[in-house]
CSV table of C-alpha atoms and ligand atoms in Angstrom, one decimal:
chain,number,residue,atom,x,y,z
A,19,UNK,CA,7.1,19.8,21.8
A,20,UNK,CA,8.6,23.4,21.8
A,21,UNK,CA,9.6,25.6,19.0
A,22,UNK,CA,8.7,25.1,14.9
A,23,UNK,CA,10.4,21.6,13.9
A,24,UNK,CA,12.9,22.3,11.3
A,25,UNK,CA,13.7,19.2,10.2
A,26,UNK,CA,13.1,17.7,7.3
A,27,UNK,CA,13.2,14.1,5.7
A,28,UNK,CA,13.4,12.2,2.6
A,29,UNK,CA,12.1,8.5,2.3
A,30,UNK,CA,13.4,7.2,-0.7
A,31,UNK,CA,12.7,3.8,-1.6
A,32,UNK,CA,14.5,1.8,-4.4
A,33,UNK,CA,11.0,-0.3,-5.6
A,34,UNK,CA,12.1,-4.0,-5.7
A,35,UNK,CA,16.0,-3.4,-4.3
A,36,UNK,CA,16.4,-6.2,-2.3
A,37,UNK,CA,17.6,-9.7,-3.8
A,38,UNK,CA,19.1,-12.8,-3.1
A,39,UNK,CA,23.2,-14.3,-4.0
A,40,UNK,CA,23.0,-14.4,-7.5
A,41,UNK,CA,26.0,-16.7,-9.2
A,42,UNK,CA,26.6,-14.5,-11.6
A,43,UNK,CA,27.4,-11.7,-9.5
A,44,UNK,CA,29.9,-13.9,-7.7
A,45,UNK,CA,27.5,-14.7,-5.6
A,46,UNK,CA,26.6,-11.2,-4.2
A,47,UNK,CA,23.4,-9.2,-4.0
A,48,UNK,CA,22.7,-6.7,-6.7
A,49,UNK,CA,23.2,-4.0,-4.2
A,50,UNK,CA,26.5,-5.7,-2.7
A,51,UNK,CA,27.8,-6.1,-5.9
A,52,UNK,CA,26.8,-2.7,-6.7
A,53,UNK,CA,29.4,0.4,-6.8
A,54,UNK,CA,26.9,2.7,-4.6
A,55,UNK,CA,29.9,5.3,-2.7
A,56,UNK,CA,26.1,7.6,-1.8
A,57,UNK,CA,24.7,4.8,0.0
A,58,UNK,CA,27.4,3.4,1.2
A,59,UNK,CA,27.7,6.7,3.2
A,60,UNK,CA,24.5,6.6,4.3
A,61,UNK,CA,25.0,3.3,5.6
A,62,UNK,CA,28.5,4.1,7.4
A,63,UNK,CA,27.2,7.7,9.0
A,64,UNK,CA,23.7,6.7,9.7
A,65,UNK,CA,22.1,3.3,11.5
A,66,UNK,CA,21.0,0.2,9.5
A,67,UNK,CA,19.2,-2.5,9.7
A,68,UNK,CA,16.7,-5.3,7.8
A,69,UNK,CA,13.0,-4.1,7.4
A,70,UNK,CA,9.8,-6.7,6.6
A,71,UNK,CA,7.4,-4.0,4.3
A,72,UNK,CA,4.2,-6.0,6.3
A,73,UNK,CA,6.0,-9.2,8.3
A,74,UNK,CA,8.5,-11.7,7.9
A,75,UNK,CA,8.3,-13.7,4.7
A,76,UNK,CA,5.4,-12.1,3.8
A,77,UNK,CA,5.2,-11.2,0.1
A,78,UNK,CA,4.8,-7.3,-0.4
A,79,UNK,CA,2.8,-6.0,-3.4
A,80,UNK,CA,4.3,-2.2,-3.6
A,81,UNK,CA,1.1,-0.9,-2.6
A,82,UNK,CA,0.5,-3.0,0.2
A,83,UNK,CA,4.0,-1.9,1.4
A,84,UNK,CA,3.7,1.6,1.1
A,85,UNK,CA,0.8,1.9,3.2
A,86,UNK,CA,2.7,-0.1,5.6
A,87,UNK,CA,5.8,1.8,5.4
A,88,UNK,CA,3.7,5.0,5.7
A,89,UNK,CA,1.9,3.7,8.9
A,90,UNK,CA,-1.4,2.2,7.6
A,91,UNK,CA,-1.9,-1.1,8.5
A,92,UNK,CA,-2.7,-2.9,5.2
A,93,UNK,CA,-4.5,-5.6,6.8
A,94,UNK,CA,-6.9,-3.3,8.5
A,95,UNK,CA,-6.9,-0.9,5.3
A,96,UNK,CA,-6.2,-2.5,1.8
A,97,UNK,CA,-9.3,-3.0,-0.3
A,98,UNK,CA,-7.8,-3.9,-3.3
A,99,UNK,CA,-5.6,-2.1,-5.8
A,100,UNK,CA,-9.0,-0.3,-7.7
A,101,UNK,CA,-9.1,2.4,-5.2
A,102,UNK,CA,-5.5,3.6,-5.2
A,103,UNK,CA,-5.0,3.0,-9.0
A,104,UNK,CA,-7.7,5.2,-10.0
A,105,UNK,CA,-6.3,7.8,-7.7
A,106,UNK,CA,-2.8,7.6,-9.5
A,107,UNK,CA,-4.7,7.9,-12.6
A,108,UNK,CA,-5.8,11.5,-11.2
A,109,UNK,CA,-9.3,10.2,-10.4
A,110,UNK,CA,-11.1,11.8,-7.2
A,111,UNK,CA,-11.7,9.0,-5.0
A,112,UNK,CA,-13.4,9.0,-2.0
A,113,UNK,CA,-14.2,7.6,1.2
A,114,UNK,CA,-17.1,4.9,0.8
A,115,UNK,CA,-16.8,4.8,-3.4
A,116,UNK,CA,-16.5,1.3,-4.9
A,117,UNK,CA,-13.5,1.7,-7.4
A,118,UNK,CA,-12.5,-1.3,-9.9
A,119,UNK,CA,-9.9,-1.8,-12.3
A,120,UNK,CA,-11.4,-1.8,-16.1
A,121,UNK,CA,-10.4,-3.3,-19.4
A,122,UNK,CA,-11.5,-1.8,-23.1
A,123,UNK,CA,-12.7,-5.1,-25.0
A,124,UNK,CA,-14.0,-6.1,-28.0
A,125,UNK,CA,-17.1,-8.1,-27.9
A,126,UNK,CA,-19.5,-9.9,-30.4
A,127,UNK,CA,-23.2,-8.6,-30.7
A,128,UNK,CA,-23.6,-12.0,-28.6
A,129,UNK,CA,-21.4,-10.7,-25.6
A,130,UNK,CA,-18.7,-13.5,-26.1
A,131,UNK,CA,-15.1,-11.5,-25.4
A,132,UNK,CA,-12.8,-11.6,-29.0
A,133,UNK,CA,-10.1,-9.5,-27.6
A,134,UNK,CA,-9.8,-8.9,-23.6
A,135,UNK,CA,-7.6,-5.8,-24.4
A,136,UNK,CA,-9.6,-4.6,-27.8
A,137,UNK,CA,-6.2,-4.8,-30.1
A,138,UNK,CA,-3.8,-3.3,-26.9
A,139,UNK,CA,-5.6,-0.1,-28.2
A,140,UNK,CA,-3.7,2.7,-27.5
A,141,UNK,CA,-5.5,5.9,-29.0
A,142,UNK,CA,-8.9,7.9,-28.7
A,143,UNK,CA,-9.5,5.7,-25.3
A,144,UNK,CA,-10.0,9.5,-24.1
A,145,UNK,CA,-12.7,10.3,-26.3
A,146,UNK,CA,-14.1,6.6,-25.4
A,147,UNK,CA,-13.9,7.5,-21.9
A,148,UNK,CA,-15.6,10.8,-22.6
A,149,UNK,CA,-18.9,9.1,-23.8
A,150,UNK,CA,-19.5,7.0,-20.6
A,151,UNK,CA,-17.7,9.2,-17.7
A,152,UNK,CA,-20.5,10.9,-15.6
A,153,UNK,CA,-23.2,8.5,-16.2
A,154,UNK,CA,-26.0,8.5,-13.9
A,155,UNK,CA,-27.5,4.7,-13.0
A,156,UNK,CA,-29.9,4.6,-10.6
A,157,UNK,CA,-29.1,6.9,-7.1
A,158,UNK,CA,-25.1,6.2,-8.3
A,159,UNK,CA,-22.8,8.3,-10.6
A,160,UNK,CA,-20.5,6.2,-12.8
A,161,UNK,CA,-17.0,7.8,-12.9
A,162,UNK,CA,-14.5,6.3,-15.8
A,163,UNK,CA,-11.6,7.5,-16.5
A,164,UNK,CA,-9.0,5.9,-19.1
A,165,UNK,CA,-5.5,4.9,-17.9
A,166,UNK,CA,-2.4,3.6,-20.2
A,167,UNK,CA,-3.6,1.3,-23.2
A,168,UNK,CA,-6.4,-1.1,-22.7
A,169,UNK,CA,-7.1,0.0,-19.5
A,170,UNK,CA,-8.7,2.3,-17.4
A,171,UNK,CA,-10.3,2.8,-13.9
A,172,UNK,CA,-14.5,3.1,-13.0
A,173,UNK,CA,-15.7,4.6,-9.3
A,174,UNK,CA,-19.3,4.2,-8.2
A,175,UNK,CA,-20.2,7.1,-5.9
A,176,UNK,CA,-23.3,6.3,-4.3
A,177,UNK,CA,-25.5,5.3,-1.4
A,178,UNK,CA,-25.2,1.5,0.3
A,179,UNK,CA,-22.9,0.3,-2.4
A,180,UNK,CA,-20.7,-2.6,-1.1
A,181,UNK,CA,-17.7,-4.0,-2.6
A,182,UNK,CA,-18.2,-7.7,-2.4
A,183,UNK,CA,-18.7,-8.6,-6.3
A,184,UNK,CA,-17.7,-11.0,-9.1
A,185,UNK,CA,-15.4,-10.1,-12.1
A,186,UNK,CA,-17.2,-9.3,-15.4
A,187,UNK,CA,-14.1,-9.5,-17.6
A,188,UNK,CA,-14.2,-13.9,-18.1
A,189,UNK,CA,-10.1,-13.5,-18.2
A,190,UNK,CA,-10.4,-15.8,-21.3
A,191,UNK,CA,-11.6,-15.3,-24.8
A,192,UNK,CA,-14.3,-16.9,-26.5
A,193,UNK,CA,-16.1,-16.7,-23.3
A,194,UNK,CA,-18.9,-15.0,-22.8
A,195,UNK,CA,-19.1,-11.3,-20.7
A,196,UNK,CA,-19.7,-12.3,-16.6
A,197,UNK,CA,-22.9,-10.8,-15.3
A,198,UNK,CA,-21.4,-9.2,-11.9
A,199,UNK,CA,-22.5,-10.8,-8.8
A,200,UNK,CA,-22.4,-10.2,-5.1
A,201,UNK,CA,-20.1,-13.0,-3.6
A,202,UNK,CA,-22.4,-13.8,-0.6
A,203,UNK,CA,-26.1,-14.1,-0.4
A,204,UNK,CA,-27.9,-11.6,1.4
A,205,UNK,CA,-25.6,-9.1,0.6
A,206,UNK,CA,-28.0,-6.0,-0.4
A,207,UNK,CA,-25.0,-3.7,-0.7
A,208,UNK,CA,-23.3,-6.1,-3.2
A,209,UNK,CA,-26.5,-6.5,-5.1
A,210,UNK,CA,-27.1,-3.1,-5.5
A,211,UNK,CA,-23.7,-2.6,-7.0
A,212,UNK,CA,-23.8,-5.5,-8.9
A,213,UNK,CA,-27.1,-4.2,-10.6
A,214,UNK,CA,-25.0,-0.7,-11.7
A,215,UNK,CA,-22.0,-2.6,-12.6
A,216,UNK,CA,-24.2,-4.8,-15.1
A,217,UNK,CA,-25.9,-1.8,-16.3
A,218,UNK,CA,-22.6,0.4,-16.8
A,219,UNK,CA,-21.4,-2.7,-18.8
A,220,UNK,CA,-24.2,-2.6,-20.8
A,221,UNK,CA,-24.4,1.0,-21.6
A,222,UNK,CA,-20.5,0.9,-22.2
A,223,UNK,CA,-21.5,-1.3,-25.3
A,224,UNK,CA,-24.7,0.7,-26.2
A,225,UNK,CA,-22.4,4.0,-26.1
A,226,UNK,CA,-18.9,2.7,-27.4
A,227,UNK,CA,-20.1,-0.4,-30.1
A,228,UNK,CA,-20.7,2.7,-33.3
A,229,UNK,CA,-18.7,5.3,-31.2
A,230,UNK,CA,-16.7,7.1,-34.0
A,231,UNK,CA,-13.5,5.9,-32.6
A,232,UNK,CA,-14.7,2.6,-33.1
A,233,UNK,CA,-16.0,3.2,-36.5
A,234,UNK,CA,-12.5,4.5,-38.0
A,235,UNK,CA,-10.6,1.2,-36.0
A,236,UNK,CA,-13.2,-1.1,-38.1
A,237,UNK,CA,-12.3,0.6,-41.3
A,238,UNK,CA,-8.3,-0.1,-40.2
A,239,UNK,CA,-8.9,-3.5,-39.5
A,240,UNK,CA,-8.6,-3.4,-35.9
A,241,UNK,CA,-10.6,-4.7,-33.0
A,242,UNK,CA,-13.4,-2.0,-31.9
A,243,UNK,CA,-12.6,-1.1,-28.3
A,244,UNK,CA,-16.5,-1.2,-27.8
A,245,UNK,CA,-17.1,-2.7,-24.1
A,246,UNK,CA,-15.6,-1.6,-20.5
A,247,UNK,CA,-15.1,-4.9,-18.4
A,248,UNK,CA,-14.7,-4.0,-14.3
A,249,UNK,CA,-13.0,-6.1,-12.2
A,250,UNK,CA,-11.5,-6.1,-8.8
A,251,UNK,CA,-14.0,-4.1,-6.9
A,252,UNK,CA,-12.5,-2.5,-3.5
A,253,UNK,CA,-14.4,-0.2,-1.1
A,254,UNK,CA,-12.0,2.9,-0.9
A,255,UNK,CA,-10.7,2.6,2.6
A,256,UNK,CA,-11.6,5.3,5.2
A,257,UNK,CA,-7.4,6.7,6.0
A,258,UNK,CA,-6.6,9.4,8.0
A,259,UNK,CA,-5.1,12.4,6.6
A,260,UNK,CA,-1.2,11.7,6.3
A,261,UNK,CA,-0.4,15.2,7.1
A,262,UNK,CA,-2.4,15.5,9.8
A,263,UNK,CA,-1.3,12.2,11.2
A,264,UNK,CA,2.0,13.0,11.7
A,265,UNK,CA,2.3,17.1,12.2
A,266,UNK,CA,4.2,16.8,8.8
A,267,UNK,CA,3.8,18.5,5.3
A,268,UNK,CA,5.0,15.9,2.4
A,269,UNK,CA,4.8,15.7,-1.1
A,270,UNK,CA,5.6,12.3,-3.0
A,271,UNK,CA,7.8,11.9,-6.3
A,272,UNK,CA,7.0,8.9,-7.8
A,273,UNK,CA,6.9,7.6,-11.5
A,274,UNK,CA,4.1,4.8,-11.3
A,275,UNK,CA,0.7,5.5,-10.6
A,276,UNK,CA,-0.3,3.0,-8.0
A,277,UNK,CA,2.0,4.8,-6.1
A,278,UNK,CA,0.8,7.9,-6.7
A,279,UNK,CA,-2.3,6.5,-6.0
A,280,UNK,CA,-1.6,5.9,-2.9
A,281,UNK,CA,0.2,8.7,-2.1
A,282,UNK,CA,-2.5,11.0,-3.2
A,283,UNK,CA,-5.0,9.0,-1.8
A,284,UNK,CA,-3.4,10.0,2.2
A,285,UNK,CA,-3.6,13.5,0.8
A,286,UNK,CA,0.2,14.0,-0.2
A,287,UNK,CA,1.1,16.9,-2.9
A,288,UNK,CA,1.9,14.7,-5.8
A,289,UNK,CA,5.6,16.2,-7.6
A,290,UNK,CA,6.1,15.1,-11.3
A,291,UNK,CA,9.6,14.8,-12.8
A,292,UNK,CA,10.0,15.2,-16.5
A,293,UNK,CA,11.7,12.0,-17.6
A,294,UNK,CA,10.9,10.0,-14.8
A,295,UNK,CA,9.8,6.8,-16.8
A,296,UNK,CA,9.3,4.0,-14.2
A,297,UNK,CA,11.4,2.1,-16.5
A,298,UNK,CA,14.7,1.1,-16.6
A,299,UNK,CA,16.1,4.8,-19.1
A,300,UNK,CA,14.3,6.7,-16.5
A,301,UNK,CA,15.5,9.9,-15.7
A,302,UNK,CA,16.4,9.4,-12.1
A,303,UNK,CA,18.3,12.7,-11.4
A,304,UNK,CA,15.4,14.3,-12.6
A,305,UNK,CA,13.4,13.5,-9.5
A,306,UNK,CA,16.5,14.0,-7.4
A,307,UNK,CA,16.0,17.9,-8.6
A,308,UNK,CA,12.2,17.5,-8.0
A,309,UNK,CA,12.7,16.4,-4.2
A,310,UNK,CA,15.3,19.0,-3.7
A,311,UNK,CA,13.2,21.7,-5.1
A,312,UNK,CA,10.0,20.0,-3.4
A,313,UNK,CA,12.2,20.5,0.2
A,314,UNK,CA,11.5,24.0,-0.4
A,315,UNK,CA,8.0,24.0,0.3
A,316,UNK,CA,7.0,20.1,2.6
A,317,UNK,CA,9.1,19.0,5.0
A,318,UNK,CA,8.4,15.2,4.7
A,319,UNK,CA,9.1,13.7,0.9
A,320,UNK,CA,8.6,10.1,-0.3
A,321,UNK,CA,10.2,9.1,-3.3
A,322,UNK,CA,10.1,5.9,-5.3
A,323,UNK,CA,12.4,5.2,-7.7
A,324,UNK,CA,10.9,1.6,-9.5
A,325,UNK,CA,13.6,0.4,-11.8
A,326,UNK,CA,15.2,-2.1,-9.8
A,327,UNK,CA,12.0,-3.8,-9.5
A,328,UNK,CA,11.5,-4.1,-13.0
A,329,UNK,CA,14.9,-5.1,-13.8
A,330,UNK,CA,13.9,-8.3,-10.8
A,331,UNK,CA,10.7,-9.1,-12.5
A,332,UNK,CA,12.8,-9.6,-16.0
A,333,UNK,CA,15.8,-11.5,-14.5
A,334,UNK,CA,18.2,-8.8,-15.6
A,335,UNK,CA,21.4,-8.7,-12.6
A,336,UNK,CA,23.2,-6.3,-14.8
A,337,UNK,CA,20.6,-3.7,-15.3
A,338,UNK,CA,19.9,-3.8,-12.0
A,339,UNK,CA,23.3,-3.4,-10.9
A,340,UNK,CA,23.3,-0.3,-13.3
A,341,UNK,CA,19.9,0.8,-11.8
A,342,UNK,CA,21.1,1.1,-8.6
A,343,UNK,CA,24.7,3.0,-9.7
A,344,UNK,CA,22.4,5.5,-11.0
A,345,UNK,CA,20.2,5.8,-8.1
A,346,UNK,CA,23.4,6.4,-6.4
A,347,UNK,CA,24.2,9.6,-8.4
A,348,UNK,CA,20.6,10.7,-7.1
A,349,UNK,CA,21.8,9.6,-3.6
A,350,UNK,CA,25.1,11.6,-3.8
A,351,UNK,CA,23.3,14.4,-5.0
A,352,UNK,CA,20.9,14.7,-2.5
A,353,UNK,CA,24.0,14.1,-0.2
A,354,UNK,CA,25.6,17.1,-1.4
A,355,UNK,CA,22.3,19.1,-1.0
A,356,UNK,CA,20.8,18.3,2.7
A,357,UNK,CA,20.8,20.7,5.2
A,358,UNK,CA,21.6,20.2,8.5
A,359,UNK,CA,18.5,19.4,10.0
A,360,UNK,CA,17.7,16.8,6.7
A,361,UNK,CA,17.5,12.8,7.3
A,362,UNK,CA,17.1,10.4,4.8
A,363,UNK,CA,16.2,7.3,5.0
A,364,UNK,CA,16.9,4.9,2.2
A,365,UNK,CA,15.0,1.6,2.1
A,366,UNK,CA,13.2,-0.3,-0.5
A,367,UNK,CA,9.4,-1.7,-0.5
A,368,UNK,CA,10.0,-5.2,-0.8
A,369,UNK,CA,12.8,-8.1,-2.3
A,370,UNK,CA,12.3,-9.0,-6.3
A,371,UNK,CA,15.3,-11.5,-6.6
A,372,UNK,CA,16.0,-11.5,-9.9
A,373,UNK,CA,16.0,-15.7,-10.1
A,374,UNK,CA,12.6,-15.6,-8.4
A,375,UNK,CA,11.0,-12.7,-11.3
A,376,UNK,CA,8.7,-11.4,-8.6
A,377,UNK,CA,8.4,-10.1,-5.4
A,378,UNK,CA,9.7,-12.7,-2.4
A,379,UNK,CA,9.5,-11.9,1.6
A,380,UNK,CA,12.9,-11.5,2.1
A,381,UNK,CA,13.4,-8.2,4.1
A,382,UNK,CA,15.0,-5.2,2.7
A,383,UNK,CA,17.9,-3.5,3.9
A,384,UNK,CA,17.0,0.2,6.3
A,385,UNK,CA,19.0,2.8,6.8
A,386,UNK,CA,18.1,6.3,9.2
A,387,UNK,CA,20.6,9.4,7.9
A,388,UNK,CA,20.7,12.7,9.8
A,389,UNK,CA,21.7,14.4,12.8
A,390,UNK,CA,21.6,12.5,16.3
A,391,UNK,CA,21.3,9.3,14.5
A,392,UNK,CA,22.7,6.4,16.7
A,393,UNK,CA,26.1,5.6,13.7
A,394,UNK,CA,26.7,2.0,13.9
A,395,UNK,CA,29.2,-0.3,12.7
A,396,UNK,CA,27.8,-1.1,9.4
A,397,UNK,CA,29.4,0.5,6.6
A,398,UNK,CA,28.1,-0.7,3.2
A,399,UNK,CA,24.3,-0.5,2.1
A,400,UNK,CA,23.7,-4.6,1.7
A,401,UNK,CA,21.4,-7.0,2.4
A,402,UNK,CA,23.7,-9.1,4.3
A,403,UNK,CA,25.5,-5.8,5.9
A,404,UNK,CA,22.2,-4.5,7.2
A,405,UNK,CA,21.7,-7.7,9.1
A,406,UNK,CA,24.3,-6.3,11.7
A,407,UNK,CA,23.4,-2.9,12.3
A,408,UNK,CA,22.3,-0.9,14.8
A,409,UNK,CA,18.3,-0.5,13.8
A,410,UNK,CA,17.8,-4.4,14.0
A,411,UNK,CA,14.9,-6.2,12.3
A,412,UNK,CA,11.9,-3.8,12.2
A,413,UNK,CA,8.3,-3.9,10.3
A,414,UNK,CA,7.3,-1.4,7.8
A,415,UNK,CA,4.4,0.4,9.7
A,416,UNK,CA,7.5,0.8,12.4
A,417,UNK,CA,9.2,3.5,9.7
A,418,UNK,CA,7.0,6.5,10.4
A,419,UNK,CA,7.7,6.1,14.0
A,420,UNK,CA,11.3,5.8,13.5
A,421,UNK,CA,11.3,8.8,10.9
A,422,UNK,CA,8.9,11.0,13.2
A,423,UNK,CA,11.0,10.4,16.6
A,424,UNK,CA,13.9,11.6,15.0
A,425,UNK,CA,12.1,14.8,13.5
A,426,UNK,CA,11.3,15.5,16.7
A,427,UNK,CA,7.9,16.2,15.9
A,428,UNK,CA,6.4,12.9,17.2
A,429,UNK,CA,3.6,13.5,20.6
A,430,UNK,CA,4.6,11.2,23.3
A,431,UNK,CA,2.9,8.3,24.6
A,432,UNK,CA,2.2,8.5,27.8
A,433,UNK,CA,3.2,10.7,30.6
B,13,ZN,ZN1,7.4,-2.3,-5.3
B,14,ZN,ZN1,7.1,-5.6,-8.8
């Protein structure tokens, strides 16, 4: 294709948007019952339709739809969520490392658990983290790094480590700690890294039980913090470079760390906003100044924006109703701020109906924003309004596509 592409987009997806007719909204979706005049616009200037994040009816997690929505098949690339949440918590994860979600406990000098999340601990698990990071076991280093409270993230980077092992953390108390195992006989890889894993756990205990930290939360009364339980082992999946993928130079803005995680983990420039919370008091216009200010320098930015979903998961049509008129103000501004050559595309990464209090596979409504866009007939941002637009019923690994044709920076197929 001739000529430096100017264009640029904006991907902004509302985490956990779409819904189902709630009664007390008069029977409308959130978003229908919503007072949105940004996206509204989008949807009367630009082309909508429904999206399924991975397929119809099929139950998104957020980071399973991400990668779809940014083109990665997650059925050919998810792993498990260890790899991409220790990315988000700023670990450096690489190709071939076994990554696994962690737990600070509190055991007995018997190994039975007492406290699966060592009193919700919530201070010094830095300093904790500090006396096991960097351990060397066997051929394999032993990366740990705490995240928010009890938990925390461990990579193995090593040779002919595998990923298929059990749980150590017994998800009960008064049971005793789980000796890691591979899940299939034969499995040399998986035995290997269930002989580090087993190790780590027991040199988590030898290093943390009479750690200081743990000395001074005996003398308060509270559970010691002095055991790191892995679970959910996932081999960090080989992906190809976002950037390079697509011709494209993106940054993300995100407020939660599995998204960051994944973000980071295609090689994205990763943009903090001050006051962006992931909650529902988050600072939403705040990352509307980030992406703005980010436009200056990438030419491709995802945003997520994950209050609606948590507003879903508690059953609250109110607050989410309020979410999404504030998301709107961020929508407006980013309106008022586009350039000529800007699309956005405003979708979300999967349905959490706030009668259902999780994620359901309902599709999400779409919509493409920008010049040369094919305006439809749809006028209001909706979930039942998308269902007669002009995009039709696409997949989430279709988006990219979509986003990249209209950028004009897509190579073409063929002749
Ligand atoms: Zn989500
Ligand atoms: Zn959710």
């Amino acid at each position: 294709m001739a000529g430096v592409p100017k264009a640029k987009a904006i991907l902004l997806i509302g985490d956990g948007l779409g819904d189902r007719p709630v009664a007390d909204l008069g029977g409308k979706t959130p978003l229908e019952a919503a007072n949105k005049p940004g996206m509204d616009r989008i949807a009367a200037e630009g082309e909508v339709g429904l999206m399924d994040p991975i397929a119809p009816g099929v139950r998104a997690g957020s980071d399973t739809s991400h990668l779809a929505i940014l083109g990665y098949d997650p059925y050919r690339y998810y792993t498990g969520r260890g790899p991409f949440e220790a990315a988000g918590i700023g670990m450096d994860v690489k190709q071939g490392d076994i990554s696994f979600r962690c737990n600070f406990s509190t055991v007995d000098d018997s190994m039975t658990v007492i406290d699966r999340r060592a009193g919700r601990i919530v201070e010094g698990t830095d300093q904790l983290a500090a006396g096991v990071d960097g351990m060397r076991i066997e051929d394999v280093r032993a990366l740990f790094k705490e995240s928010v409270a009890h938990r925390g993230a461990l990579v193995l980077r090593g040779p002919g480590l595998g990923a298929d092992v059990s749980d150590t953390d017994p998800h009960e108390e008064g049971a005793k700690v789980h000796k890691c195992e591979p899940t299939a006989a034969g499995d040399e890889a998986a035995a290997k890294t269930a002989r580090i894993v087993n190790e780590f756990v027991k040199r988590s205990y030898e290093a943390l039980n009479n750690h200081p930290v743990n000395v001074a939360r005996r003398e308060q009364g509270l559970n010691p913090a002095n055991i790191i339980l892995p679970r959910g082992a996932g081999l960090a999946p080989d992906l190809r470079n976002f950037d390079e993928r697509y011709g494209l130079k993106s940054a993300c803005v995100a407020e939660t760390g599995l998204i960051k995680g994944v973000a980071k983990y295609v090689g994205m420039t990763i943009v903090d906003a001050p006051g962006a919370t992931g909650g529902l008091d988050s600072d939403i216009m705040a990352m509307g100044r980030a992406i703005v200010e980010a436009l200056e320098s990438h030419n491709f930015i995802l945003c997520n924006v994950k209050g609606g979903d948590v507003a879903g998961h508690d059953n609250q049509p109110a607050a989410k109703v309020a979410l999404i008129e504030r998301l709107d103000e961020m929508v407006r501004f980013l309106l008022d701020r586009a350039g000529s050559e800007t699309y956005i595309v405003l979708t979300s990464d999967h349905s959490t109906p706030v009668a259902v209090m999780d994620h359901s596979g309902d599709p999400v409504p779409i919509a493409f924003w920008g010049p040369g866009v094919r305006t439809d007939a749809c006028k209001s941002f909706g979930e039942r309004p998308a269902a007669t637009g002009g995009v039709g019923r696409i997949r989430g690994v279709d988006v990219m596509n979509m986003i990249t044709n209209l950028m004009g920076v897509q190579e073409k197929f063929g002749a």
